[in-house]
CSV table of C-alpha atoms and ligand atoms in Angstrom, one decimal:
chain,number,residue,atom,x,y,z
A,138,MET,CA,-235.1,-72.9,-13.0
A,139,LYS,CA,-234.0,-69.5,-10.9
A,140,ILE,CA,-230.4,-68.6,-13.0
A,141,ALA,CA,-228.2,-66.0,-12.2
A,142,VAL,CA,-226.1,-65.0,-15.0
A,143,LEU,CA,-222.8,-62.5,-14.6
A,144,GLY,CA,-221.9,-60.1,-17.3
A,145,GLY,CA,-223.1,-58.2,-20.2
A,146,GLY,CA,-220.3,-59.5,-23.0
A,147,ASN,CA,-221.5,-61.7,-26.1
A,148,GLY,CA,-221.3,-64.6,-24.1
A,149,SER,CA,-223.6,-63.3,-20.8
A,150,PHE,CA,-226.3,-61.8,-23.8
A,151,ALA,CA,-226.5,-65.4,-25.3
A,152,ALA,CA,-226.8,-67.4,-21.7
A,153,ALA,CA,-229.2,-64.5,-20.9
A,154,GLY,CA,-231.2,-65.0,-24.1
A,155,ASP,CA,-231.4,-68.8,-24.6
A,156,LEU,CA,-231.6,-69.9,-22.0
A,157,ALA,CA,-234.7,-67.2,-21.3
A,158,LEU,CA,-235.8,-68.4,-24.8
A,159,ALA,CA,-235.5,-72.5,-23.4
A,160,GLY,CA,-238.6,-71.2,-20.4
A,161,HIS,CA,-235.7,-71.0,-17.4
A,162,ASP,CA,-236.2,-67.4,-15.0
A,163,ILE,CA,-233.4,-65.3,-15.5
A,164,ARG,CA,-231.5,-62.6,-13.6
A,165,LEU,CA,-228.7,-60.8,-15.3
A,166,TRP,CA,-226.2,-58.5,-13.6
A,167,ARG,CA,-223.9,-56.0,-15.3
A,168,ARG,CA,-221.4,-54.3,-13.4
A,169,ASN,CA,-222.4,-50.6,-14.7
A,170,PRO,CA,-226.1,-49.1,-13.3
A,171,GLY,CA,-226.4,-47.1,-16.6
A,172,ASP,CA,-226.0,-50.6,-18.8
A,173,VAL,CA,-229.0,-51.9,-16.5
A,174,GLU,CA,-230.9,-48.5,-16.6
A,175,ALA,CA,-230.6,-48.2,-20.0
A,176,HIS,CA,-232.1,-51.9,-20.2
A,177,ARG,CA,-234.8,-52.0,-18.5
A,178,ALA,CA,-235.7,-48.7,-19.9
A,179,GLN,CA,-236.0,-50.6,-23.6
A,180,GLY,CA,-238.6,-53.1,-22.2
A,181,GLY,CA,-235.9,-56.0,-20.7
A,182,THR,CA,-234.9,-58.5,-23.9
A,183,ILE,CA,-232.7,-59.8,-25.5
A,184,GLU,CA,-233.1,-60.4,-29.6
A,185,VAL,CA,-231.8,-63.7,-30.0
A,186,ILE,CA,-230.3,-64.5,-34.3
A,187,ASP,CA,-229.6,-68.4,-35.5
A,188,ARG,CA,-230.4,-70.4,-37.4
A,189,SER,CA,-234.4,-70.4,-36.7
A,190,GLY,CA,-234.5,-67.1,-37.2
A,191,ARG,CA,-235.0,-63.8,-34.9
A,192,ARG,CA,-236.9,-64.1,-31.0
A,193,ASP,CA,-237.7,-61.8,-28.3
A,194,ALA,CA,-236.4,-63.3,-24.5
A,195,LYS,CA,-238.0,-61.6,-21.9
A,196,LEU,CA,-235.3,-61.5,-19.3
A,197,ALA,CA,-237.0,-61.6,-15.5
A,198,THR,CA,-234.8,-59.2,-14.2
A,199,ILE,CA,-231.8,-56.7,-15.6
A,200,THR,CA,-229.4,-55.4,-12.1
A,201,SER,CA,-226.9,-54.1,-10.7
A,202,SER,CA,-227.8,-55.8,-7.4
A,203,ILE,CA,-225.1,-58.7,-7.7
A,204,ALA,CA,-226.9,-59.7,-4.0
A,205,ASP,CA,-230.3,-59.5,-5.9
A,206,ALA,CA,-229.3,-61.1,-9.0
A,207,ILE,CA,-228.1,-64.2,-7.1
A,208,GLU,CA,-230.2,-65.0,-4.4
A,209,SER,CA,-232.3,-67.4,-4.7
A,210,ALA,CA,-230.7,-68.9,-7.7
A,211,ASN,CA,-230.3,-72.2,-7.9
A,212,LEU,CA,-227.5,-71.5,-11.0
A,213,ILE,CA,-225.4,-69.1,-10.4
A,214,LEU,CA,-223.6,-68.4,-14.4
A,215,CYS,CA,-220.3,-67.0,-14.6
A,216,PRO,CA,-219.3,-66.3,-18.7
A,217,ALA,CA,-216.8,-63.5,-18.2
A,218,PRO,CA,-213.5,-63.6,-19.5
A,219,ALA,CA,-211.1,-65.3,-17.4
A,220,PHE,CA,-209.6,-61.5,-16.1
A,221,ALA,CA,-213.1,-60.5,-14.9
A,222,GLN,CA,-213.5,-63.3,-12.6
A,223,ALA,CA,-211.4,-62.5,-9.4
A,224,ALA,CA,-213.7,-58.5,-9.2
A,225,ILE,CA,-216.9,-61.1,-10.3
A,226,ALA,CA,-216.2,-63.4,-7.0
A,227,LYS,CA,-215.6,-60.9,-4.5
A,228,LEU,CA,-218.4,-59.1,-5.1
A,229,ALA,CA,-220.4,-62.7,-5.4
A,230,ALA,CA,-218.4,-64.2,-2.4
A,231,PRO,CA,-220.6,-62.8,0.6
A,232,HIS,CA,-224.2,-63.9,-1.2
A,233,LEU,CA,-223.6,-67.3,-2.0
A,234,ARG,CA,-226.1,-69.9,-0.1
A,235,ASP,CA,-225.6,-73.6,0.5
A,236,GLY,CA,-226.9,-75.4,-2.2
A,237,GLN,CA,-226.1,-72.7,-5.7
A,238,VAL,CA,-223.2,-73.7,-7.9
A,239,VAL,CA,-221.5,-71.5,-9.7
A,240,PHE,CA,-220.6,-72.6,-13.6
A,241,LEU,CA,-217.5,-71.1,-15.6
A,242,PRO,CA,-218.5,-71.8,-19.3
A,243,PRO,CA,-214.5,-71.5,-19.5
A,244,GLY,CA,-213.1,-71.2,-16.7
A,245,THR,CA,-208.9,-71.4,-16.7
A,246,PHE,CA,-209.1,-72.4,-13.4
A,247,GLY,CA,-211.6,-70.0,-11.6
A,248,SER,CA,-214.1,-71.5,-10.2
A,249,TYR,CA,-211.3,-71.9,-7.6
A,250,ILE,CA,-211.0,-68.4,-7.6
A,251,PHE,CA,-215.2,-68.4,-7.0
A,252,ALA,CA,-214.8,-70.5,-4.0
A,253,ARG,CA,-211.5,-69.3,-2.4
A,254,ALA,CA,-213.2,-65.5,-2.6
A,255,ALA,CA,-216.1,-67.4,-0.7
A,256,ARG,CA,-214.4,-68.4,1.8
A,257,ASP,CA,-212.3,-65.3,2.2
A,258,ALA,CA,-214.9,-63.4,2.6
A,259,GLY,CA,-216.2,-65.6,5.6
A,260,ASN,CA,-218.9,-67.5,3.8
A,261,ARG,CA,-219.1,-70.8,5.0
A,262,ALA,CA,-222.0,-72.2,2.8
A,263,GLU,CA,-221.9,-75.5,0.7
A,264,ILE,CA,-221.5,-74.1,-2.4
A,265,ALA,CA,-220.2,-75.9,-5.7
A,266,THR,CA,-217.8,-74.2,-8.6
A,267,ALA,CA,-217.9,-76.1,-11.4
A,268,GLU,CA,-216.2,-75.3,-15.4
A,269,THR,CA,-216.3,-76.7,-18.7
A,270,GLY,CA,-214.2,-76.0,-21.9
A,271,THR,CA,-215.3,-73.9,-23.8
A,272,LEU,CA,-218.8,-70.9,-23.8
A,273,PRO,CA,-221.9,-73.3,-25.1
A,274,TRP,CA,-222.6,-70.5,-27.4
A,275,LEU,CA,-220.0,-69.4,-31.1
A,276,ALA,CA,-221.3,-65.7,-29.6
A,277,ARG,CA,-221.7,-62.2,-30.7
A,278,LYS,CA,-223.6,-58.9,-30.2
A,279,GLN,CA,-225.5,-57.9,-33.2
A,280,GLY,CA,-226.3,-54.4,-31.7
A,281,THR,CA,-226.8,-53.2,-28.1
A,282,TYR,CA,-229.6,-56.0,-27.1
A,283,ALA,CA,-228.9,-58.6,-29.7
A,284,VAL,CA,-227.0,-61.2,-30.2
A,285,ARG,CA,-226.3,-64.2,-32.9
A,286,ILE,CA,-225.6,-67.9,-31.7
A,287,SER,CA,-223.5,-69.3,-34.4
A,288,GLY,CA,-223.3,-72.8,-32.7
A,289,ARG,CA,-223.8,-74.1,-29.4
A,290,GLY,CA,-222.0,-76.3,-27.3
A,291,ALA,CA,-222.8,-80.0,-27.9
A,292,ARG,CA,-220.6,-82.0,-25.4
A,293,LEU,CA,-219.5,-79.7,-22.1
A,294,PRO,CA,-217.0,-81.9,-20.1
A,295,THR,CA,-217.5,-80.1,-17.0
A,296,GLY,CA,-215.2,-80.5,-13.7
A,297,VAL,CA,-216.5,-79.4,-10.0
A,298,PHE,CA,-215.3,-78.1,-6.7
A,299,PRO,CA,-214.7,-79.7,-4.2
A,300,SER,CA,-215.9,-82.5,-6.6
A,301,ARG,CA,-217.3,-85.0,-3.5
A,302,LEU,CA,-219.8,-82.2,-4.5
A,303,ALA,CA,-220.2,-83.4,-8.0
A,304,PRO,CA,-223.0,-85.3,-8.1
A,305,GLN,CA,-225.2,-82.5,-6.6
A,306,ALA,CA,-223.3,-80.1,-9.2
A,307,LEU,CA,-223.6,-81.4,-11.9
A,308,ALA,CA,-227.2,-82.1,-11.6
A,309,VAL,CA,-228.1,-78.5,-11.2
A,310,ILE,CA,-226.2,-77.5,-14.4
A,311,GLY,CA,-227.6,-80.7,-16.4
A,312,ARG,CA,-230.5,-78.7,-16.5
A,313,ALA,CA,-229.9,-75.6,-18.0
A,314,PHE,CA,-227.6,-77.9,-20.7
A,315,PRO,CA,-229.9,-81.2,-20.8
A,316,ASN,CA,-228.4,-84.2,-22.5
A,317,ALA,CA,-224.6,-82.1,-22.8
A,318,ILE,CA,-222.4,-82.1,-19.0
A,319,GLU,CA,-219.7,-84.8,-19.1
A,320,PRO,CA,-218.1,-85.2,-15.7
A,321,CYS,CA,-214.7,-84.7,-16.4
A,322,GLY,CA,-213.3,-85.2,-12.5
A,323,ASP,CA,-212.2,-82.0,-10.8
A,324,ALA,CA,-211.9,-78.8,-11.4
A,325,LEU,CA,-208.3,-78.8,-12.2
A,326,SER,CA,-209.4,-81.4,-14.8
A,327,GLY,CA,-212.4,-78.8,-15.8
A,328,ALA,CA,-209.4,-76.2,-16.5
A,329,LEU,CA,-207.0,-78.1,-17.9
A,330,MET,CA,-209.9,-78.2,-21.0
A,331,ASN,CA,-210.3,-75.0,-21.6
A,332,ALA,CA,-209.6,-74.8,-25.7
A,333,GLY,CA,-209.4,-70.7,-25.6
A,334,PRO,CA,-205.6,-71.0,-24.4
A,335,ILE,CA,-204.7,-73.5,-27.5
A,336,ILE,CA,-206.6,-71.8,-30.2
A,337,HIS,CA,-205.6,-68.7,-29.6
A,338,PRO,CA,-202.3,-67.7,-28.8
A,339,PRO,CA,-201.2,-69.5,-32.4
A,340,LEU,CA,-203.9,-67.6,-34.3
A,341,ILE,CA,-203.7,-63.8,-32.9
A,342,THR,CA,-199.2,-63.8,-32.8
A,343,MET,CA,-198.8,-66.0,-36.4
A,344,ASN,CA,-202.0,-63.7,-37.8
A,345,ALA,CA,-199.9,-60.2,-35.7
A,346,GLY,CA,-198.8,-58.7,-39.4
A,347,PRO,CA,-202.6,-59.2,-41.0
A,348,ILE,CA,-204.0,-58.1,-37.7
A,349,GLU,CA,-202.4,-54.7,-37.6
A,350,HIS,CA,-202.4,-54.5,-40.7
A,351,PHE,CA,-206.0,-54.7,-41.9
A,352,ASP,CA,-209.5,-53.1,-40.2
A,353,LYS,CA,-210.8,-56.0,-39.5
A,354,TRP,CA,-209.5,-59.7,-40.3
A,355,ASP,CA,-210.5,-63.6,-39.6
A,356,ILE,CA,-208.3,-65.5,-38.1
A,357,HIS,CA,-211.0,-68.2,-38.3
A,358,LYS,CA,-211.2,-68.3,-42.1
A,359,GLU,CA,-207.7,-66.6,-43.8
A,360,GLY,CA,-206.1,-66.8,-40.7
A,361,THR,CA,-206.6,-70.4,-40.2
A,362,GLN,CA,-203.8,-71.9,-42.3
A,363,PRO,CA,-202.3,-75.1,-42.2
A,364,ALA,CA,-198.9,-74.4,-41.0
A,365,ILE,CA,-200.8,-72.8,-37.9
A,366,ARG,CA,-202.7,-75.6,-37.4
A,367,ARG,CA,-200.4,-77.6,-37.6
A,368,VAL,CA,-198.4,-75.6,-34.1
A,369,THR,CA,-202.3,-75.1,-33.1
A,370,ASP,CA,-202.0,-79.5,-32.7
A,371,ALA,CA,-198.9,-79.1,-31.5
A,372,LEU,CA,-199.7,-77.2,-28.5
A,373,ASP,CA,-202.1,-79.3,-27.9
A,374,ALA,CA,-200.4,-82.3,-27.0
A,375,GLU,CA,-198.9,-80.0,-24.6
A,376,ARG,CA,-202.7,-79.4,-22.6
A,377,ILE,CA,-203.0,-83.5,-23.3
A,378,ALA,CA,-199.4,-84.5,-21.9
A,379,ILE,CA,-200.0,-82.4,-18.2
A,380,ARG,CA,-203.8,-83.9,-18.4
A,381,GLU,CA,-202.5,-87.2,-18.7
A,382,ALA,CA,-199.8,-86.9,-16.7
A,383,LEU,CA,-201.5,-85.8,-13.7
A,384,GLY,CA,-203.7,-88.7,-14.5
A,385,TYR,CA,-207.0,-87.7,-15.9
A,386,ARG,CA,-208.4,-89.9,-18.2
A,387,GLY,CA,-209.7,-89.5,-21.8
A,388,PRO,CA,-211.9,-88.1,-23.6
A,389,HIS,CA,-209.5,-85.1,-23.1
A,390,PHE,CA,-211.2,-83.1,-25.9
A,391,PRO,CA,-208.0,-83.0,-29.2
A,392,LEU,CA,-209.0,-79.3,-30.6
A,393,ALA,CA,-208.5,-80.8,-33.7
A,394,ASP,CA,-211.9,-82.4,-33.8
A,395,HIS,CA,-213.0,-79.4,-33.8
A,396,TYR,CA,-212.1,-79.2,-37.3
A,397,SER,CA,-212.9,-82.7,-38.7
A,398,ARG,CA,-215.7,-83.5,-40.6
A,399,ASP,CA,-214.8,-87.4,-38.5
A,400,GLY,CA,-214.3,-88.9,-35.3
A,401,GLU,CA,-215.1,-88.1,-32.4
A,402,PRO,CA,-217.6,-84.7,-32.1
A,403,TRP,CA,-216.1,-81.9,-30.6
A,404,MET,CA,-217.5,-79.9,-27.3
A,405,TYR,CA,-219.9,-77.9,-30.5
A,406,ALA,CA,-221.9,-79.9,-32.9
A,407,ARG,CA,-219.8,-81.0,-35.9
A,408,ASP,CA,-220.2,-77.6,-38.6
A,409,ALA,CA,-219.6,-75.5,-35.8
A,410,HIS,CA,-216.2,-74.3,-37.9
A,411,GLU,CA,-218.0,-73.4,-40.8
A,412,GLN,CA,-221.1,-71.7,-39.5
A,413,LEU,CA,-219.1,-69.6,-37.3
A,414,THR,CA,-216.4,-68.9,-40.7
A,415,ASP,CA,-219.8,-68.3,-42.6
A,416,SER,CA,-221.4,-66.1,-40.5
A,417,GLY,CA,-218.6,-63.7,-41.1
A,418,ASP,CA,-219.3,-62.1,-37.2
A,419,TRP,CA,-215.3,-63.5,-36.8
A,420,SER,CA,-213.9,-60.9,-39.2
A,421,GLU,CA,-213.0,-57.9,-36.6
A,422,ARG,CA,-210.7,-55.2,-35.8
A,423,LEU,CA,-208.6,-56.9,-33.0
A,424,ILE,CA,-206.3,-54.6,-30.8
A,425,LEU,CA,-204.2,-56.7,-30.3
A,426,VAL,CA,-202.4,-55.7,-27.0
A,427,GLU,CA,-206.0,-55.1,-25.2
A,428,HIS,CA,-208.3,-58.1,-26.6
A,429,ARG,CA,-208.9,-60.7,-24.8
A,430,TYR,CA,-207.6,-63.4,-27.0
A,431,MET,CA,-204.5,-62.1,-25.3
A,432,LEU,CA,-204.9,-61.4,-21.7
A,433,GLU,CA,-207.6,-63.9,-20.7
A,434,ASP,CA,-205.8,-66.8,-23.4
A,435,LEU,CA,-202.6,-66.0,-23.6
A,436,ARG,CA,-201.4,-64.2,-20.6
A,437,LEU,CA,-203.8,-65.6,-17.9
A,438,GLY,CA,-204.3,-69.0,-19.8
A,439,LEU,CA,-200.8,-70.0,-21.1
A,440,SER,CA,-199.5,-69.2,-18.2
A,441,PHE,CA,-201.8,-71.4,-15.8
A,442,LEU,CA,-200.6,-74.1,-17.9
A,443,ALA,CA,-197.2,-73.9,-17.5
A,444,SER,CA,-197.8,-73.4,-13.9
A,445,VAL,CA,-199.3,-76.8,-13.7
A,446,ALA,CA,-196.6,-78.1,-16.5
A,447,ALA,CA,-193.9,-77.4,-13.9
A,448,LEU,CA,-195.8,-79.6,-10.9
A,449,ALA,CA,-197.3,-82.4,-13.0
A,450,GLY,CA,-193.0,-82.9,-14.2
A,451,VAL,CA,-193.9,-82.1,-18.5
A,452,GLN,CA,-191.7,-79.9,-20.6
A,453,THR,CA,-194.4,-77.2,-22.4
A,454,PRO,CA,-191.6,-75.2,-25.2
A,455,LEU,CA,-194.6,-74.3,-26.4
A,456,VAL,CA,-196.8,-72.6,-23.7
A,457,LYS,CA,-193.8,-71.3,-22.8
A,458,ALA,CA,-192.4,-69.5,-26.1
A,459,PHE,CA,-195.9,-68.3,-26.7
A,460,LEU,CA,-195.7,-66.2,-23.2
A,461,ALA,CA,-192.4,-64.8,-24.5
A,462,ILE,CA,-193.9,-63.7,-27.4
A,463,GLY,CA,-197.5,-62.6,-26.1
A,464,SER,CA,-195.0,-60.9,-23.6
A,465,ALA,CA,-193.2,-58.9,-26.2
A,466,ILE,CA,-196.1,-58.3,-27.7
A,467,THR,CA,-197.9,-56.6,-25.2
A,468,GLY,CA,-194.3,-55.2,-22.9
A,469,GLN,CA,-196.5,-56.9,-20.0
A,470,ASP,CA,-194.5,-59.7,-18.4
A,471,PHE,CA,-196.8,-62.1,-18.5
A,472,ALA,CA,-194.3,-64.9,-16.0
A,473,VAL,CA,-195.6,-61.8,-13.4
A,474,THR,CA,-199.1,-61.0,-14.7
A,475,GLY,CA,-200.5,-64.3,-15.3
A,476,ARG,CA,-202.5,-66.8,-13.1
A,477,THR,CA,-200.2,-69.5,-11.7
A,478,LEU,CA,-200.8,-72.1,-9.0
A,479,SER,CA,-199.4,-69.7,-6.7
A,480,SER,CA,-201.4,-66.7,-7.6
A,481,VAL,CA,-204.8,-68.5,-6.8
A,482,GLY,CA,-202.8,-69.8,-3.2
A,483,LEU,CA,-201.9,-73.5,-4.1
A,484,GLY,CA,-198.4,-73.0,-4.7
A,485,ASP,CA,-197.1,-75.1,-1.3
A,486,LEU,CA,-199.0,-78.0,-2.5
A,487,ASP,CA,-197.6,-80.7,-4.1
A,488,ARG,CA,-199.6,-82.8,-6.3
A,489,ALA,CA,-201.2,-85.5,-4.4
A,490,ALA,CA,-202.1,-82.2,-1.7
A,491,LEU,CA,-203.7,-80.5,-4.1
A,492,GLN,CA,-205.8,-83.4,-5.3
A,493,THR,CA,-207.2,-83.7,-2.1
A,494,HIS,CA,-208.3,-80.5,-1.9
A,495,LEU,CA,-209.9,-80.1,-4.9
A,496,ALA,CA,-211.6,-83.5,-3.9
A,497,GLU,CA,-212.2,-82.3,0.3
A,498,GLY,CA,-212.3,-78.3,-0.5
A,499,PHE,CA,-211.8,-77.0,2.0
A,500,LYS,CA,-211.9,-77.8,6.0
B,215,NDP,N1,-217.9,-65.4,-28.0
B,215,NDP,C1,-217.6,-66.5,-28.4
B,215,NDP,O1,-217.8,-67.3,-29.2
B,215,NDP,C2,-217.0,-67.4,-27.1
B,215,NDP,C3,-216.1,-67.0,-25.8
B,215,NDP,N2,-215.8,-67.9,-25.3
B,215,NDP,C4,-215.2,-67.7,-23.9
B,215,NDP,O2,-216.2,-67.0,-23.1
B,215,NDP,C5,-216.0,-66.4,-22.3
B,215,NDP,C6,-217.0,-65.3,-22.5
B,215,NDP,O3,-216.9,-64.2,-23.9
B,215,NDP,P1,-217.4,-62.9,-24.5
B,215,NDP,O4,-218.7,-62.8,-23.7
B,215,NDP,O5,-217.6,-63.1,-26.0
B,215,NDP,O6,-215.9,-61.9,-24.2
B,215,NDP,P2,-216.5,-60.3,-23.5
B,215,NDP,O7,-215.2,-59.9,-24.6
B,215,NDP,O8,-217.7,-59.9,-24.7
B,215,NDP,O9,-217.1,-60.4,-22.5
B,215,NDP,C7,-216.6,-59.0,-22.1
B,215,NDP,C8,-217.6,-58.4,-21.0
B,215,NDP,O10,-217.0,-59.1,-19.7
B,215,NDP,C9,-217.8,-58.3,-19.0
B,215,NDP,N3,-216.3,-58.0,-17.9
B,215,NDP,C10,-215.4,-57.8,-18.3
B,215,NDP,N4,-214.9,-57.5,-17.1
B,215,NDP,C11,-216.2,-57.3,-16.1
B,215,NDP,C12,-215.5,-56.7,-14.3
B,215,NDP,N5,-214.4,-56.6,-13.9
B,215,NDP,N6,-216.9,-57.0,-13.9
B,215,NDP,C13,-218.0,-57.6,-14.2
B,215,NDP,N7,-218.3,-58.0,-15.9
B,215,NDP,C14,-216.5,-57.6,-16.5
B,215,NDP,C15,-218.5,-57.0,-19.5
B,215,NDP,O11,-219.4,-56.8,-18.8
B,215,NDP,P3,-220.3,-55.4,-18.7
B,215,NDP,O12,-220.6,-55.1,-20.4
B,215,NDP,O13,-221.1,-55.0,-18.4
B,215,NDP,O14,-219.1,-54.2,-18.3
B,215,NDP,C16,-218.0,-57.1,-20.9
B,215,NDP,O15,-218.6,-56.2,-21.8
B,215,NDP,C17,-214.3,-65.7,-22.6
B,215,NDP,O16,-214.2,-66.5,-21.3
B,215,NDP,C18,-214.1,-66.1,-23.9
B,215,NDP,O17,-212.7,-67.0,-24.3
B,215,NDP,C19,-215.0,-69.4,-25.8
B,215,NDP,C20,-215.6,-69.7,-26.8
B,215,NDP,C21,-216.8,-68.8,-27.9
B,216,KPL,C1,-215.1,-69.1,-31.7
B,216,KPL,C2,-214.4,-69.3,-30.4
B,216,KPL,C3,-213.9,-70.2,-30.0
B,216,KPL,C4,-212.7,-69.0,-31.7
B,216,KPL,O1,-212.7,-67.5,-31.7
B,216,KPL,C5,-213.5,-68.2,-29.5
B,216,KPL,O2,-213.6,-68.8,-27.8
B,216,KPL,C6,-213.9,-67.0,-29.4
B,216,KPL,O3,-215.2,-66.3,-30.7
B,216,KPL,O4,-214.2,-66.0,-28.8
């Protein structure tokens, strides 16, 4: 299948490399022409490192023209941080065509931002946008053209906008992720599966001391202690309460299952947490005020959860507490700079009107 992969971070390199090795025709788009030229000069490959060893994946195209990347792609994959979505969506919007599917792993409701950008660009093509709860690869770049994959997505709960197009959209996405895609309803349900805003805020704020003191700190190894896990579970309970109040059925993919040795498997294979900590790749230098854990998951992810909680009538004391702590750490008011239903253009809708819009799309 022809797949456009947008972005140049860990997730985009893992996606491009892994899907090329699986036999797909990969068109990688990056914003910086210099990075694209250098990658072409290197030969246009990505070295994928995993339990099977090291393999070179040859990409079909590497380009800084998003139109070229998207043209004739069946699936457009955007594994970029949520704060990049609006800019990328605006560039892609005029070029999207009937039948194409845009998939954001994960999304923070970015699937709606892509759909609205197409609409705002006057593009009336019948496209579907979709999102799931995590990146289908636990991945860190190892140098400029190599990426280590420590785990892969096994179950990807996926919501689609508009949800009336879900059967067609999920069939396309399923060709790239065989046996992993699980329909979870509309795009808001997909957004409410996102694990990043649950796992990262407690890890980075409760580890703020060691993160700032040491050159490198592994938030998943030494940084994941029982008190933090208890807070993460309580924060996750707020996310699940929002889902239930809005009528979304389970499974809700509680984050606790990610750490568990029995019970329901989570989104990655059962030993993923151990694989991740054993890799050593998450022993990182984190600049708290700049890192995506703060500016993506805490600022955008939790502010979005807070706004949906308000619509659903659910109390979310921990969501609010972490937003306040994040704002204090960064000196930025996340109530102003965050993502909300209003900031994506849905502030005027009540619950029923929102659910109809998510099912039907733009008229
Ligand atoms: N990595 C992982 O293991 C996991 C990641 N996730 C999630 O997956 C997503 C991707 O994560 P990851 O790849 O690690 O993140 P990175 O921090 O590696 O992504 C950064 C990349 O995003 C691209 N980017 C940033 N801003 C823009 C922009 N305005 N326009 C175009 N491209 C932009 C840049 O590409 P360029 O270099 O070309 O400029 C940059 O290299 C995030 O939502 C993350 O939370 C979830 C679970 C695991
Ligand atoms: C590995 C994981 C799931 C937790 O930090 C992640 O989201 C990341 O590295 O960005």
